[in-house]
Coordinates of C-alpha atoms in Angstrom, one line a residue:
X1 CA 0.0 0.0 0.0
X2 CA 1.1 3.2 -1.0
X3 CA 0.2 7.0 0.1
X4 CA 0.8 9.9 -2.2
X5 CA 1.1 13.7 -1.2
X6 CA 0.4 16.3 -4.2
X7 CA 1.4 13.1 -6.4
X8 CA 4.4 12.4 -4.7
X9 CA 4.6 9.1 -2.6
X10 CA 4.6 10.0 1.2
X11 CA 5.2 6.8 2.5
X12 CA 5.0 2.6 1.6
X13 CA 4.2 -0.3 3.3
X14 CA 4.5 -3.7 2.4
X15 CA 1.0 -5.2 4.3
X16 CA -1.3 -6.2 1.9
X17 CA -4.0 -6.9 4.7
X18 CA -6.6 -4.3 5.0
X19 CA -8.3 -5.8 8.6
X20 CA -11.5 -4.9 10.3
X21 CA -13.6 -1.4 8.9
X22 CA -13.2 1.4 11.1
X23 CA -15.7 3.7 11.2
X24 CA -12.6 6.9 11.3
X25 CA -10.0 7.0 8.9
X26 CA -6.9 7.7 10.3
X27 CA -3.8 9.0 8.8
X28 CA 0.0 8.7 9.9
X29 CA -0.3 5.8 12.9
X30 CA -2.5 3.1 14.3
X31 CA -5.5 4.5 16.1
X32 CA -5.5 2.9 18.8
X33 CA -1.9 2.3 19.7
X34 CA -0.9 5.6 18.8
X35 CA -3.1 8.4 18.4
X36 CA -1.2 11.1 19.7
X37 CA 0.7 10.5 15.9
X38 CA -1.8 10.6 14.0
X39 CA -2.2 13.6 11.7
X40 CA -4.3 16.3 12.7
X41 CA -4.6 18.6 9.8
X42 CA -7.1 19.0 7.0
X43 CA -7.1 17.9 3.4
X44 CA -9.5 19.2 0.5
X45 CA -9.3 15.3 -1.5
X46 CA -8.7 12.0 -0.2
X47 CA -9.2 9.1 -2.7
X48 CA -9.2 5.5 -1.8
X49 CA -8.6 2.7 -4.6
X50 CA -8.7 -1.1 -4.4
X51 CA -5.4 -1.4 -6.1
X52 CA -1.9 0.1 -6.2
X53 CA -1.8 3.2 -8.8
X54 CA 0.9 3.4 -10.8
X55 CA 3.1 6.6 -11.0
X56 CA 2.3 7.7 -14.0
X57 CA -1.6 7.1 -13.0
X58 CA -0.8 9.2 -9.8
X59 CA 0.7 12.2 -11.5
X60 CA -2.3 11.8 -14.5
X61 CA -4.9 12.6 -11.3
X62 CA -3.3 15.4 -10.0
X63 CA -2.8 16.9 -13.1
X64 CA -6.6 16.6 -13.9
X65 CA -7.4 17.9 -10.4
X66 CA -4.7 20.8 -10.8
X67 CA -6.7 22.2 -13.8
X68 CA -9.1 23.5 -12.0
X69 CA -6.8 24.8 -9.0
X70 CA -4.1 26.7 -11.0
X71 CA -4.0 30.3 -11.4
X72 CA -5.6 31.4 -14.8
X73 CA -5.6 35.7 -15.5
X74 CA -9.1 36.4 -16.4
X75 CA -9.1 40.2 -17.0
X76 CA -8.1 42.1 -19.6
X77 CA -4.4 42.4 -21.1
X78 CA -5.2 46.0 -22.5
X79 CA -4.9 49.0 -20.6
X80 CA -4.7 52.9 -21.2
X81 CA -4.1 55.6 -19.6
X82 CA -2.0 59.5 -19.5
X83 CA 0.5 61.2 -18.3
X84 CA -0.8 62.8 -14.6
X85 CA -3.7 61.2 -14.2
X86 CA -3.6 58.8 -10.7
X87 CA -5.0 55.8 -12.1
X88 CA -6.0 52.4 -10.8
X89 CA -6.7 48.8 -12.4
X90 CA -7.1 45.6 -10.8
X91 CA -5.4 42.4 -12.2
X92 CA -8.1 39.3 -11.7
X93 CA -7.4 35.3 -11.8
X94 CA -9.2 31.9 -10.9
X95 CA -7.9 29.3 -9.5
X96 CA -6.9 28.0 -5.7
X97 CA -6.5 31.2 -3.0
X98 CA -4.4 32.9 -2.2
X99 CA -3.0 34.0 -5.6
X100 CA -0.3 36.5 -5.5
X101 CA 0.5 38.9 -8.2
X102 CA 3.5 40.5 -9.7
X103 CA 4.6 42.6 -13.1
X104 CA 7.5 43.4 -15.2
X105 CA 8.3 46.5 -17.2
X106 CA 5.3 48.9 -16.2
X107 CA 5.2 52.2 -17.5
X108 CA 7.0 55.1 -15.2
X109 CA 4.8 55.9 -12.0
X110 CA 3.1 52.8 -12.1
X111 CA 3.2 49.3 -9.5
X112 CA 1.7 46.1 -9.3
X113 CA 0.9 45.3 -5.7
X114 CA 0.4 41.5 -4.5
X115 CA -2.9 41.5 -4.7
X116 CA -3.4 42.6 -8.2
X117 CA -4.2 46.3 -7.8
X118 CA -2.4 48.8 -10.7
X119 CA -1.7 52.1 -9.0
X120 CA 0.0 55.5 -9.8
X121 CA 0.5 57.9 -11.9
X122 CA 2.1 57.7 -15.1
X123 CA 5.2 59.7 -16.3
X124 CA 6.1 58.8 -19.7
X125 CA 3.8 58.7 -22.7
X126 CA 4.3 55.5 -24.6
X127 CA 3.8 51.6 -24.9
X128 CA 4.7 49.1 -23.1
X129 CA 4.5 45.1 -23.1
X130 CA 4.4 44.4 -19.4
X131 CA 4.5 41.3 -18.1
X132 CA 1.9 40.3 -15.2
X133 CA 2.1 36.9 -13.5
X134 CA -0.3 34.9 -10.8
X135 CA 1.0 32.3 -8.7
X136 CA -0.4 30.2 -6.2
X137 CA 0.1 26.2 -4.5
X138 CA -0.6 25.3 -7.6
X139 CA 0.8 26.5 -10.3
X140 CA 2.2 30.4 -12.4
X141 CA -0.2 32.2 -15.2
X142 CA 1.4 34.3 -17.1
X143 CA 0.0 37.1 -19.5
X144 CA 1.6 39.8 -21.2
X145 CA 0.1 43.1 -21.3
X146 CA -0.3 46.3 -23.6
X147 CA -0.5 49.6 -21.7
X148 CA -0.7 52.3 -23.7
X149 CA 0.3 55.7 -22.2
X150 CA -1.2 58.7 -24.0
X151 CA 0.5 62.9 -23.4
X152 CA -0.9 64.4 -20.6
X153 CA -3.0 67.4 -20.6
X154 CA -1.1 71.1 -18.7
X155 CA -2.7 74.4 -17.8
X156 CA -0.6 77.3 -17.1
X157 CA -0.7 79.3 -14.2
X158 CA -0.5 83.1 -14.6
X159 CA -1.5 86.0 -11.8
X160 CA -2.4 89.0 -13.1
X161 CA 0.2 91.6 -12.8
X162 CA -0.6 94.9 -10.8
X163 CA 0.5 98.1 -12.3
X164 CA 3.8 99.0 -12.7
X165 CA 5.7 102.0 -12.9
X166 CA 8.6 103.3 -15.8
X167 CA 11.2 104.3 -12.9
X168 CA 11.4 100.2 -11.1
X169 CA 12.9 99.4 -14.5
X170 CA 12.3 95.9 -14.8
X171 CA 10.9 92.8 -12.7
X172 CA 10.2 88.9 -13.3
X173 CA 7.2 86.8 -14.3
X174 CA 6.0 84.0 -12.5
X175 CA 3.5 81.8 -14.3
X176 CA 3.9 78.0 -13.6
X177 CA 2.9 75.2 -16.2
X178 CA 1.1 71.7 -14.2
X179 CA 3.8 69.6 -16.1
X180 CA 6.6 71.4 -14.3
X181 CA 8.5 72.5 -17.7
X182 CA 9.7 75.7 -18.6
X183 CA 7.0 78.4 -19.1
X184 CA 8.1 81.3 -22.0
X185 CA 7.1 85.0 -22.4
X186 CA 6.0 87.3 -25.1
X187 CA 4.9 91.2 -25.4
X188 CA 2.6 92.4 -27.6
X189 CA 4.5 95.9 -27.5
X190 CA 8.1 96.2 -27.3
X191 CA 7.6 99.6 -27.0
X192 CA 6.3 99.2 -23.7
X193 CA 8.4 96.1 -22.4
X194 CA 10.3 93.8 -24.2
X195 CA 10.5 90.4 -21.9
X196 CA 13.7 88.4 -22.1
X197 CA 13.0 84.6 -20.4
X198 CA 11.6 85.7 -17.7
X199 CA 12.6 89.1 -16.9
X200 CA 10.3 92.3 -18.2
X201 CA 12.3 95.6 -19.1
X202 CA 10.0 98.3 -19.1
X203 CA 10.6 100.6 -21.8
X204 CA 8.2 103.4 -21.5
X205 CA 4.6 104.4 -20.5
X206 CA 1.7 102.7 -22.3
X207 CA 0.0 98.5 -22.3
X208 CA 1.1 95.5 -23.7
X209 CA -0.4 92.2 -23.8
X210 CA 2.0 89.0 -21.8
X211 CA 1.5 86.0 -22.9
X212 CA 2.7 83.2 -21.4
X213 CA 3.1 79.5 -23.5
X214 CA 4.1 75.8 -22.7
X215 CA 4.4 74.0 -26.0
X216 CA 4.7 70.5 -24.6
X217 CA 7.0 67.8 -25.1
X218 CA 6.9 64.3 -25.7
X219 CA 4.8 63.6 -22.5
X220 CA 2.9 66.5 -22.5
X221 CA 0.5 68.5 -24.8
X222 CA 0.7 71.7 -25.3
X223 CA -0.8 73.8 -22.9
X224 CA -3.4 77.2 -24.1
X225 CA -1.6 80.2 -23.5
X226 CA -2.3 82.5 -20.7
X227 CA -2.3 86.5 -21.5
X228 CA -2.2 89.2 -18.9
X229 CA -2.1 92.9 -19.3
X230 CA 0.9 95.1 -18.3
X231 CA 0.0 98.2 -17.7
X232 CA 3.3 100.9 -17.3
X233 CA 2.8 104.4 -15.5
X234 CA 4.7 107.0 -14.8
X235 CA 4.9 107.6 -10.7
X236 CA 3.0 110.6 -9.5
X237 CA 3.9 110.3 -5.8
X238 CA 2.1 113.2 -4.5
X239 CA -0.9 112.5 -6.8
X240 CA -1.0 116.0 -7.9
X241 CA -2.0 114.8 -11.6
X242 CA 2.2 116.0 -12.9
X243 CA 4.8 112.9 -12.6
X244 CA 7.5 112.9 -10.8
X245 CA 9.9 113.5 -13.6
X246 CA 7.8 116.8 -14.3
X247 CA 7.9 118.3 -11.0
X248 CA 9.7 121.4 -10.3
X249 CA 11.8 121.4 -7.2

């Protein structure tokens, strides 16, 4: 008689005697010599034959009752998503629990977490062949997947600008873009202020029009421009209606 564990023999014995029914099984010693041995666990399948299986008839049985245990990725290998935007997928599989989940080559900002969530946000605009696997007691599924990454969308940040007078010369710009890059300046009349990067040089009293532009790059779209007015006065600091540079001592 022979006992098999997940298709591997356990343990042999040479009686061919099977004596008086019981009405317990009992596994790993004699009931009633030994109890204290015998094995006190649980077991999902216990079969019983009048014969010795073979080996290869053993392995043929667990590989029939292994179908239906392994790990097998039922959701979808297609995902999308863009640049900035806090996503969140979850990877699904049948099969025996607990499965455990893991990936390879996710796009920048993203993770795959043990239990099959996809989380973060992405930082590169692309696609990428990722490979996601589920394991368990039984057995590894493993899928590859296509995420595709599409350019993220920006907005610019741009305060209005308060008045400004001829005599402070010249002052900076501020406006921010949501992607982080590099934010650049035109006037609509270099007459009034020419801006170089982000420095204004007043030039003389009047308005111009600031605009302020991202153009993108190959994560991000382009953002809309931002325009402001700059308005240039001459100080009048005792608000007598004559500037400064026109009063008389």
């Amino acid at each position: 008689r022979s006992l098999y564990l997940n298709g591997s023999m356990a343990t042999t014995t040479s009686s061919s005697g099977y004596g008086q029914v019981l009405e317990l099984l009992v596994i790993g010693a004699e009931r009633f010599l030994n109890p204290a041995s015998a094995y006190r666990g649980s077991m999902d399948n216990i079969r019983i034959y009048d014969r010795p299986l073979s080996a290869a008839e053993v392995g043929q049985l667990l590989s029939q009752e292994a179908g239906s245990l392994m790990p097998v990725i039922t959701s979808t290998n297609s995902f999308q998503g863009k640049v900035g935007v806090s996503t969140n997928w979850t990877v699904t599989a049948s099969g025996s629990t607990p499965i455990t989940f893991r990936g390879t080559n996710a796009p920048a900002g993203l993770s795959v977490a043990t239990n099959g969530v996809i989380s973060g946000t992405p930082t590169t605009a692309g696609t990428n062949s990722t490979i996601l696997t589920a394991s368990n007691a039984y057995g590894l599924a493993t899928q590859t997947n296509n995420f595709v990454i599409a350019k993220g969308d920006q907005t610019i940040s741009f305060s209005s600008i308060p008045i400004k007078y001829l005599d402070e010369g010249s002052f900076t710009l501020n406006a921010t873009a949501l992607s982080g890059l590099a934010v650049s300046y035109t006037s609509s009349n270099t007459n009034v202020a020419t801006v170089s990067g982000s420095t204004v040089t007043l030039k003389s009293v009047g308005t111009t029009t600031i605009t302020a532009s991202q153009v993108g790059d190959s994560n991000w779209n382009a953002a809309t421009s931002v325009t402001q007015t700059l308005t240039v006065q001459a100080r009048d600091t005792d608000g007598d209606g004559v500037t400064d540079a026109m009063e008389v001592a």
